[in-house]
């Protein structure tokens, strides 16, 4: 055996032992038992679809067979279906640093982005009058956010100004009405400065709207403490709500009285069952509701949130950083030099809970990783994304994923 092979085996043994030690010391390690995951699978795609919480199948079965099958329409009252959007919003609130009564669950992220942007434009128009005619948008945003922003701007008479998040302070001014930003970039995993950018937006007299899809459930957000005006997020990534689970809308309490939703549905009416021809908005975050709640997905989400019982989001963040640090160390040890490039920032303050690597034949490499039991995802044209959900991903998972990647590129 060559000296190179001996050194490689020694490195692998060392990293494998370290992973075992780290997993043994991990206070969150037992949380994996709260999820249903196939044996032997390394699942690093929770930034696209979270794993199945173990309590969800039974809850959904009960909703279908008993609440729907037996109680039928009585379940709107007797099973609490009607109040689910606000009740579940209050369960999400601590995970994003919000007090109760400010989050309503329902609709898709795209619909909620639309509500938030048009609502923000109307809030600014009502308070600041004419002159603020620019909507600043993250130029690197997930495409749908950009599409929705462009449509919202056309409807409200605003002009879209698209810049990268780091350039936002330089374009803010007396014409800025609102700013839409992603807390973490979907492609690279770069974490943007929510406190600093929110403060800059407010200093310019504008409103800050944040998309939390890639951070809620992975790290502290602190919406209230940072004075965020409106925020949206999905629930099927780090919150593990299931495919297509409903998104949520946060409206800071100070804006709720004046918040004018562009989609005034019957369930957000002050008297929804009066069926009056004139719309009168309900009080509080409820006015962010639109139509009949998607009860099956809604209650599956509620059951999924039970995995957070007794879990500190700060502890989740600490483990996330440790996992991604260790994964990068393993990649550097296992993957031949020059084969991949990390496009995720190394600095903790700029890193979400994913690692994105740029490499040759990325699509083929990801297919081979999946075939070998390591599930991440591919983003065109050459990016391998690995999402680390600390509730069910361990250090041995990180080591195995990097070692497998090294075998493929070796």
Tab-separated table of C-alpha atoms in Angstrom:
chain	number	residue	atom	x	y	z
A	1	UNK	CA	0.000	0.000	0.000
A	2	UNK	CA	1.330	3.444	-0.959
A	3	UNK	CA	2.070	6.139	1.578
A	4	UNK	CA	-0.738	8.214	0.053
A	5	UNK	CA	-3.241	5.409	0.596
A	6	UNK	CA	-2.074	4.899	4.171
A	7	UNK	CA	-2.454	8.613	4.911
A	8	UNK	CA	-5.905	8.653	3.342
A	9	UNK	CA	-7.057	5.727	5.462
A	10	UNK	CA	-5.652	7.354	8.592
A	11	UNK	CA	-7.468	10.590	7.795
A	12	UNK	CA	-10.730	8.740	7.214
A	13	UNK	CA	-10.368	6.832	10.464
A	14	UNK	CA	-9.616	10.028	12.367
A	15	UNK	CA	-12.595	11.908	10.944
A	16	UNK	CA	-14.901	8.936	11.492
A	17	UNK	CA	-13.847	8.686	15.143
A	18	UNK	CA	-14.307	12.434	15.615
A	19	UNK	CA	-17.784	12.189	14.132
A	20	UNK	CA	-18.695	9.431	16.600
A	21	UNK	CA	-17.431	11.506	19.512
A	22	UNK	CA	-19.290	14.614	18.354
A	23	UNK	CA	-22.499	12.657	17.924
A	24	UNK	CA	-22.118	11.124	21.376
A	25	UNK	CA	-21.721	14.598	22.887
A	26	UNK	CA	-24.586	16.116	20.874
A	27	UNK	CA	-27.430	17.192	23.162
A	28	UNK	CA	-29.777	17.326	20.156
A	29	UNK	CA	-28.805	13.916	18.825
A	30	UNK	CA	-31.820	12.071	20.235
A	31	UNK	CA	-34.180	14.356	18.324
A	32	UNK	CA	-33.656	12.204	15.258
A	33	UNK	CA	-35.968	9.711	16.967
A	34	UNK	CA	-38.775	12.211	16.452
A	35	UNK	CA	-38.542	11.691	12.690
A	36	UNK	CA	-39.223	8.849	10.289
A	37	UNK	CA	-36.105	8.406	8.151
A	38	UNK	CA	-35.016	5.341	6.165
A	39	UNK	CA	-32.197	3.403	7.794
A	40	UNK	CA	-28.818	4.103	6.274
A	41	UNK	CA	-29.896	7.250	4.465
A	42	UNK	CA	-27.980	10.523	4.822
A	43	UNK	CA	-30.613	13.168	4.175
A	44	UNK	CA	-29.133	16.589	3.398
A	45	UNK	CA	-32.029	18.090	1.493
A	46	UNK	CA	-34.072	19.482	4.360
A	47	UNK	CA	-33.570	22.929	2.850
A	48	UNK	CA	-35.957	21.783	0.096
A	49	UNK	CA	-38.221	19.310	1.921
A	50	UNK	CA	-37.914	18.461	5.581
A	51	UNK	CA	-38.088	14.900	6.858
A	52	UNK	CA	-41.337	13.374	8.107
A	53	UNK	CA	-41.956	13.878	11.846
A	54	UNK	CA	-43.000	10.602	13.403
A	55	UNK	CA	-46.242	11.957	14.855
A	56	UNK	CA	-47.660	13.283	11.599
A	57	UNK	CA	-49.080	10.089	10.008
A	58	UNK	CA	-51.199	9.277	13.055
A	59	UNK	CA	-52.441	12.845	13.356
A	60	UNK	CA	-53.387	13.035	9.675
A	61	UNK	CA	-55.136	9.667	9.904
A	62	UNK	CA	-57.192	10.941	12.843
A	63	UNK	CA	-58.081	14.149	11.030
A	64	UNK	CA	-59.258	12.191	7.996
A	65	UNK	CA	-61.032	9.297	9.682
A	66	UNK	CA	-62.505	10.886	12.811
A	67	UNK	CA	-62.581	14.671	12.465
A	68	UNK	CA	-63.624	14.653	8.813
A	69	UNK	CA	-65.122	11.163	8.543
A	70	UNK	CA	-67.201	11.192	11.738
A	71	UNK	CA	-67.555	14.738	13.006
A	72	UNK	CA	-67.799	16.183	9.531
A	73	UNK	CA	-68.626	19.896	9.532
A	74	UNK	CA	-68.777	19.961	13.349
A	75	UNK	CA	-64.970	19.844	13.326
A	76	UNK	CA	-64.750	23.497	12.339
A	77	UNK	CA	-65.764	24.226	15.920
A	78	UNK	CA	-65.303	21.036	17.914
A	79	UNK	CA	-61.871	20.162	16.495
A	80	UNK	CA	-60.622	23.733	16.259
A	81	UNK	CA	-60.307	23.837	12.490
A	82	UNK	CA	-61.465	27.439	12.276
A	83	UNK	CA	-58.788	28.852	14.560
A	84	UNK	CA	-55.944	26.742	13.168
A	85	UNK	CA	-54.278	29.534	11.102
A	86	UNK	CA	-53.710	31.742	14.146
A	87	UNK	CA	-53.085	28.903	16.599
A	88	UNK	CA	-50.372	27.397	14.409
A	89	UNK	CA	-48.999	30.869	13.748
A	90	UNK	CA	-48.468	31.234	17.470
A	91	UNK	CA	-46.537	27.937	17.495
A	92	UNK	CA	-44.229	29.232	14.776
A	93	UNK	CA	-43.798	32.609	16.463
A	94	UNK	CA	-41.123	31.607	19.026
A	95	UNK	CA	-39.030	30.058	16.257
A	96	UNK	CA	-38.812	33.401	14.462
A	97	UNK	CA	-38.643	35.651	17.516
A	98	UNK	CA	-42.206	36.972	17.430
A	99	UNK	CA	-44.734	37.499	20.184
A	100	UNK	CA	-48.125	35.791	19.806
A	101	UNK	CA	-50.808	37.327	17.635
A	102	UNK	CA	-48.608	38.440	14.744
A	103	UNK	CA	-48.445	35.384	12.472
A	104	UNK	CA	-51.200	33.780	10.447
A	105	UNK	CA	-50.687	30.515	8.550
A	106	UNK	CA	-52.203	29.878	5.151
A	107	UNK	CA	-51.718	30.104	1.386
A	108	UNK	CA	-48.368	29.711	-0.375
A	109	UNK	CA	-45.208	31.727	0.132
A	110	UNK	CA	-45.821	33.450	-3.196
A	111	UNK	CA	-49.322	34.559	-2.187
A	112	UNK	CA	-48.002	35.841	1.127
A	113	UNK	CA	-45.172	37.749	-0.580
A	114	UNK	CA	-47.845	39.434	-2.687
A	115	UNK	CA	-49.926	40.313	0.377
A	116	UNK	CA	-46.882	41.651	2.206
A	117	UNK	CA	-45.589	43.807	-0.651
A	118	UNK	CA	-48.897	45.349	-1.631
A	119	UNK	CA	-49.758	45.760	2.046
A	120	UNK	CA	-46.428	47.489	2.663
A	121	UNK	CA	-46.970	49.830	-0.283
A	122	UNK	CA	-50.393	50.766	1.047
A	123	UNK	CA	-49.037	51.333	4.555
A	124	UNK	CA	-46.389	53.678	3.202
A	125	UNK	CA	-48.843	55.522	0.973
A	126	UNK	CA	-51.210	56.027	3.895
A	127	UNK	CA	-48.512	57.301	6.256
A	128	UNK	CA	-45.980	59.059	4.032
A	129	UNK	CA	-48.124	60.185	1.127
A	130	UNK	CA	-46.805	60.604	-2.408
A	131	UNK	CA	-43.151	60.548	-3.358
A	132	UNK	CA	-42.128	57.061	-2.280
A	133	UNK	CA	-42.346	55.182	-5.540
A	134	UNK	CA	-39.541	52.596	-5.412
A	135	UNK	CA	-39.652	48.958	-4.363
A	136	UNK	CA	-36.140	47.667	-3.694
A	137	UNK	CA	-35.770	43.945	-4.339
A	138	UNK	CA	-32.975	41.434	-3.800
A	139	UNK	CA	-31.574	40.848	-7.294
A	140	UNK	CA	-30.359	37.381	-6.279
A	141	UNK	CA	-33.715	36.338	-4.836
A	142	UNK	CA	-35.540	33.106	-5.543
A	143	UNK	CA	-37.165	33.809	-8.938
A	144	UNK	CA	-40.781	33.738	-7.744
A	145	UNK	CA	-40.146	36.551	-5.261
A	146	UNK	CA	-38.916	38.677	-8.157
A	147	UNK	CA	-41.921	37.803	-10.311
A	148	UNK	CA	-44.335	38.650	-7.498
A	149	UNK	CA	-42.490	41.889	-6.712
A	150	UNK	CA	-42.737	43.008	-10.324
A	151	UNK	CA	-46.474	42.326	-10.368
A	152	UNK	CA	-47.030	44.053	-7.015
A	153	UNK	CA	-45.077	47.060	-8.269
A	154	UNK	CA	-47.226	47.331	-11.403
A	155	UNK	CA	-50.377	47.220	-9.315
A	156	UNK	CA	-49.234	49.853	-6.835
A	157	UNK	CA	-47.453	52.220	-9.193
A	158	UNK	CA	-44.004	51.457	-7.827
A	159	UNK	CA	-40.758	50.991	-9.728
A	160	UNK	CA	-38.658	47.915	-8.986
A	161	UNK	CA	-35.031	48.585	-8.084
A	162	UNK	CA	-33.138	45.282	-8.089
A	163	UNK	CA	-29.777	45.177	-6.300
A	164	UNK	CA	-27.746	42.641	-4.365
A	165	UNK	CA	-28.419	42.769	-0.605
A	166	UNK	CA	-25.035	44.258	0.211
A	167	UNK	CA	-25.813	47.199	-2.065
A	168	UNK	CA	-29.199	47.983	-0.524
A	169	UNK	CA	-28.002	50.835	1.757
A	170	UNK	CA	-26.547	52.663	-1.243
A	171	UNK	CA	-29.887	52.829	-3.094
A	172	UNK	CA	-32.136	53.731	-0.171
A	173	UNK	CA	-33.553	57.226	-0.062
A	174	UNK	CA	-36.668	59.405	0.104
A	175	UNK	CA	-38.218	57.539	-2.839
A	176	UNK	CA	-37.943	54.089	-1.226
A	177	UNK	CA	-41.285	52.654	-0.141
A	178	UNK	CA	-40.369	49.097	0.820
A	179	UNK	CA	-37.549	46.585	0.556
A	180	UNK	CA	-37.940	42.839	-0.039
A	181	UNK	CA	-34.981	40.704	1.018
A	182	UNK	CA	-34.192	37.040	1.602
A	183	UNK	CA	-32.658	36.233	4.963
A	184	UNK	CA	-30.537	33.541	3.306
A	185	UNK	CA	-29.771	33.075	-0.368
A	186	UNK	CA	-31.398	29.910	-1.694
A	187	UNK	CA	-28.469	28.999	-3.952
A	188	UNK	CA	-25.333	29.788	-1.960
A	189	UNK	CA	-26.669	29.676	1.576
A	190	UNK	CA	-25.269	33.154	2.263
A	191	UNK	CA	-26.911	34.697	5.336
A	192	UNK	CA	-27.762	38.361	4.975
A	193	UNK	CA	-27.622	40.963	7.746
A	194	UNK	CA	-31.246	41.186	8.834
A	195	UNK	CA	-30.652	43.524	11.802
A	196	UNK	CA	-28.349	45.897	9.929
A	197	UNK	CA	-30.353	46.029	6.713
A	198	UNK	CA	-33.642	46.459	8.562
A	199	UNK	CA	-32.151	49.384	10.474
A	200	UNK	CA	-30.905	50.947	7.224
A	201	UNK	CA	-34.342	50.570	5.626
A	202	UNK	CA	-36.003	52.223	8.599
A	203	UNK	CA	-33.459	55.040	8.633
A	204	UNK	CA	-34.558	55.787	5.073
A	205	UNK	CA	-38.204	55.887	6.160
A	206	UNK	CA	-39.175	52.681	4.353
A	207	UNK	CA	-40.580	49.306	5.395
A	208	UNK	CA	-38.623	46.045	5.550
A	209	UNK	CA	-40.162	42.812	4.227
A	210	UNK	CA	-38.168	39.614	4.766
A	211	UNK	CA	-38.444	36.156	3.213
A	212	UNK	CA	-37.513	33.584	5.871
A	213	UNK	CA	-37.887	30.403	3.814
A	214	UNK	CA	-34.258	29.357	4.241
A	215	UNK	CA	-33.744	30.378	7.873
A	216	UNK	CA	-36.871	29.771	9.948
A	217	UNK	CA	-36.220	26.652	11.995
A	218	UNK	CA	-32.483	26.722	11.325
A	219	UNK	CA	-31.325	29.796	13.230
A	220	UNK	CA	-32.610	32.675	15.371
A	221	UNK	CA	-34.431	35.341	13.372
A	222	UNK	CA	-35.713	37.757	16.066
A	223	UNK	CA	-38.361	39.575	14.053
A	224	UNK	CA	-39.681	41.628	16.976
A	225	UNK	CA	-36.308	42.544	18.421
A	226	UNK	CA	-35.068	43.758	15.047
A	227	UNK	CA	-38.187	45.741	14.230
A	228	UNK	CA	-39.083	43.860	11.045
A	229	UNK	CA	-42.289	45.186	9.508
A	230	UNK	CA	-43.565	42.196	7.549
A	231	UNK	CA	-42.194	38.736	6.858
A	232	UNK	CA	-43.175	35.573	5.037
A	233	UNK	CA	-41.910	32.026	5.042
A	234	UNK	CA	-42.639	28.482	3.983
A	235	UNK	CA	-43.042	25.589	6.397
A	236	UNK	CA	-41.878	22.579	4.384
A	237	UNK	CA	-38.125	23.116	4.718
A	238	UNK	CA	-36.566	23.389	8.199
A	239	UNK	CA	-40.018	23.387	9.826
A	240	UNK	CA	-40.764	19.940	8.300
A	241	UNK	CA	-44.422	20.620	7.559
A	242	UNK	CA	-44.630	18.376	4.498
A	243	UNK	CA	-44.793	18.928	0.742
A	244	UNK	CA	-46.848	22.019	-0.074
A	245	UNK	CA	-47.591	22.767	3.568
A	246	UNK	CA	-49.063	26.253	4.054
A	247	UNK	CA	-46.821	29.269	4.405
A	248	UNK	CA	-47.203	32.113	6.903
A	249	UNK	CA	-47.416	35.886	7.064
A	250	UNK	CA	-46.012	38.021	9.891
A	251	UNK	CA	-47.458	41.487	10.385
A	252	UNK	CA	-45.821	43.435	13.203
A	253	UNK	CA	-48.383	44.446	15.797
A	254	UNK	CA	-47.758	48.150	15.204
A	255	UNK	CA	-48.916	47.788	11.586
A	256	UNK	CA	-51.929	45.530	12.068
A	257	UNK	CA	-54.552	48.226	12.495
A	258	UNK	CA	-53.596	49.867	9.183
A	259	UNK	CA	-52.624	46.713	7.241
A	260	UNK	CA	-54.760	46.608	4.096
A	261	UNK	CA	-54.511	43.191	2.471
A	262	UNK	CA	-54.838	43.109	-1.319
A	263	UNK	CA	-56.706	39.790	-0.970
A	264	UNK	CA	-59.625	40.477	1.389
A	265	UNK	CA	-61.227	37.085	1.718
A	266	UNK	CA	-64.247	36.051	3.693
A	267	UNK	CA	-62.244	34.383	6.468
A	268	UNK	CA	-60.457	37.657	7.242
A	269	UNK	CA	-63.743	39.524	7.616
A	270	UNK	CA	-64.639	40.866	11.059
A	271	UNK	CA	-67.895	38.870	10.820
A	272	UNK	CA	-67.148	36.107	8.334
A	273	UNK	CA	-70.488	34.323	8.699
A	274	UNK	CA	-72.584	37.463	8.368
A	275	UNK	CA	-71.943	37.308	4.620
A	276	UNK	CA	-72.314	41.059	4.186
A	277	UNK	CA	-71.514	42.655	0.807
A	278	UNK	CA	-69.113	45.171	2.345
A	279	UNK	CA	-65.711	44.081	3.600
A	280	UNK	CA	-64.729	44.961	7.154
A	281	UNK	CA	-61.321	43.558	8.153
A	282	UNK	CA	-60.878	41.549	11.307
A	283	UNK	CA	-58.552	42.766	14.009
A	284	UNK	CA	-54.959	41.618	14.284
A	285	UNK	CA	-53.062	39.156	12.123
A	286	UNK	CA	-56.355	37.476	11.179
A	287	UNK	CA	-56.782	40.059	8.424
A	288	UNK	CA	-53.968	38.257	6.616
A	289	UNK	CA	-56.289	35.295	5.992
A	290	UNK	CA	-57.997	34.900	2.615
A	291	UNK	CA	-60.105	31.793	1.929
A	292	UNK	CA	-60.999	28.517	3.580
A	293	UNK	CA	-57.922	27.022	5.288
A	294	UNK	CA	-56.313	23.903	3.816
A	295	UNK	CA	-57.121	21.811	6.854
A	296	UNK	CA	-55.348	18.551	5.981
A	297	UNK	CA	-52.010	20.277	5.292
A	298	UNK	CA	-52.576	22.768	8.093
A	299	UNK	CA	-53.033	20.120	10.769
A	300	UNK	CA	-50.172	18.011	9.427
A	301	UNK	CA	-48.020	21.113	9.924
A	302	UNK	CA	-49.332	21.564	13.440
A	303	UNK	CA	-48.359	17.990	14.290
A	304	UNK	CA	-44.927	18.487	12.752
A	305	UNK	CA	-44.238	21.464	14.998
A	306	UNK	CA	-44.455	19.192	18.041
A	307	UNK	CA	-40.871	18.085	17.338
A	308	UNK	CA	-39.792	21.522	18.603
A	309	UNK	CA	-41.026	20.873	22.131
A	310	UNK	CA	-38.180	21.653	24.534
A	311	UNK	CA	-35.801	22.609	21.718
A	312	UNK	CA	-33.837	25.857	21.784
A	313	UNK	CA	-33.371	27.576	18.425
A	314	UNK	CA	-30.031	28.858	19.738
A	315	UNK	CA	-28.883	25.278	20.324
A	316	UNK	CA	-30.023	24.394	16.807
A	317	UNK	CA	-27.936	27.233	15.405
A	318	UNK	CA	-24.862	26.165	17.355
A	319	UNK	CA	-25.154	22.624	16.028
A	320	UNK	CA	-25.793	23.871	12.489
A	321	UNK	CA	-22.545	25.826	12.487
A	322	UNK	CA	-20.633	22.906	13.987
A	323	UNK	CA	-22.071	20.514	11.393
A	324	UNK	CA	-21.288	22.728	8.419
A	325	UNK	CA	-17.788	23.466	9.742
A	326	UNK	CA	-17.131	19.743	10.122
A	327	UNK	CA	-18.572	18.947	6.702
A	328	UNK	CA	-16.278	21.495	5.052
A	329	UNK	CA	-13.306	20.046	6.914
A	330	UNK	CA	-14.222	16.575	5.669
A	331	UNK	CA	-14.701	17.802	2.098
A	332	UNK	CA	-11.240	19.320	2.138
A	333	UNK	CA	-9.814	16.061	3.450
A	334	UNK	CA	-11.636	13.686	1.089
A	335	UNK	CA	-12.205	15.532	-2.189
A	336	UNK	CA	-9.123	15.975	-4.399
A	337	UNK	CA	-7.927	19.566	-4.537
A	338	UNK	CA	-9.502	21.685	-7.236
A	339	UNK	CA	-12.503	19.432	-7.881
A	340	UNK	CA	-15.035	21.501	-5.927
A	341	UNK	CA	-15.265	25.094	-4.776
A	342	UNK	CA	-17.291	26.200	-1.761
A	343	UNK	CA	-19.581	29.101	-2.668
A	344	UNK	CA	-21.042	29.398	0.829
A	345	UNK	CA	-19.318	31.958	3.066
A	346	UNK	CA	-16.969	30.499	5.667
A	347	UNK	CA	-17.760	33.211	8.216
A	348	UNK	CA	-20.439	32.079	10.653
A	349	UNK	CA	-22.212	35.440	10.538
A	350	UNK	CA	-22.703	35.018	6.795
A	351	UNK	CA	-23.684	31.345	6.664
A	352	UNK	CA	-27.147	29.839	6.808
A	353	UNK	CA	-27.616	26.113	7.363
A	354	UNK	CA	-26.494	24.790	3.996
A	355	UNK	CA	-23.262	24.307	2.097
A	356	UNK	CA	-23.147	24.865	-1.651
A	357	UNK	CA	-20.275	23.435	-3.660
A	358	UNK	CA	-19.508	24.227	-7.285
A	359	UNK	CA	-18.076	21.289	-9.201
A	360	UNK	CA	-17.785	19.626	-12.568
A	361	UNK	CA	-20.606	17.386	-13.781
A	362	UNK	CA	-22.618	18.462	-10.728
A	363	UNK	CA	-25.865	16.957	-11.986
A	364	UNK	CA	-24.255	13.561	-12.555
A	365	UNK	CA	-22.400	13.700	-9.252
A	366	UNK	CA	-25.616	14.376	-7.346
A	367	UNK	CA	-27.350	11.489	-9.073
A	368	UNK	CA	-24.504	9.218	-8.000
A	369	UNK	CA	-24.588	10.553	-4.434
A	370	UNK	CA	-28.303	9.778	-4.228
A	371	UNK	CA	-27.686	6.298	-5.623
A	372	UNK	CA	-25.176	5.751	-2.813
A	373	UNK	CA	-27.591	6.880	-0.108
A	374	UNK	CA	-26.571	10.543	0.292
A	375	UNK	CA	-29.394	12.898	-0.686
A	376	UNK	CA	-28.635	16.523	-1.455
A	377	UNK	CA	-29.745	18.479	-4.490
A	378	UNK	CA	-28.436	20.018	-7.704
A	379	UNK	CA	-28.959	23.565	-8.906
A	380	UNK	CA	-28.243	24.547	-12.489
A	381	UNK	CA	-25.654	24.738	-13.855
A	382	UNK	CA	-22.990	23.396	-11.480
A	383	UNK	CA	-23.982	23.674	-7.817
A	384	UNK	CA	-24.335	20.830	-5.299
A	385	UNK	CA	-26.435	21.903	-2.311
A	386	UNK	CA	-26.325	20.191	1.064
A	387	UNK	CA	-28.846	21.302	3.677
A	388	UNK	CA	-28.125	20.566	7.331
A	389	UNK	CA	-31.184	20.217	9.560
A	390	UNK	CA	-29.750	19.846	13.073
A	391	UNK	CA	-32.860	18.142	14.418
A	392	UNK	CA	-32.073	14.957	12.502
A	393	UNK	CA	-28.655	15.315	10.838
A	394	UNK	CA	-25.582	14.143	12.743
A	395	UNK	CA	-21.831	14.461	12.394
A	396	UNK	CA	-21.483	10.918	11.078
A	397	UNK	CA	-23.901	11.932	8.312
A	398	UNK	CA	-21.669	14.864	7.425
A	399	UNK	CA	-18.546	12.689	7.378
A	400	UNK	CA	-20.153	9.995	5.244
A	401	UNK	CA	-21.501	12.539	2.753
A	402	UNK	CA	-18.085	14.141	2.293
A	403	UNK	CA	-16.345	10.760	2.064
A	404	UNK	CA	-18.803	9.582	-0.595
A	405	UNK	CA	-18.317	12.811	-2.515
A	406	UNK	CA	-14.578	12.215	-2.378
A	407	UNK	CA	-14.974	8.693	-3.773
A	408	UNK	CA	-17.024	10.012	-6.698
A	409	UNK	CA	-14.611	12.824	-7.530
A	410	UNK	CA	-11.500	10.784	-6.726
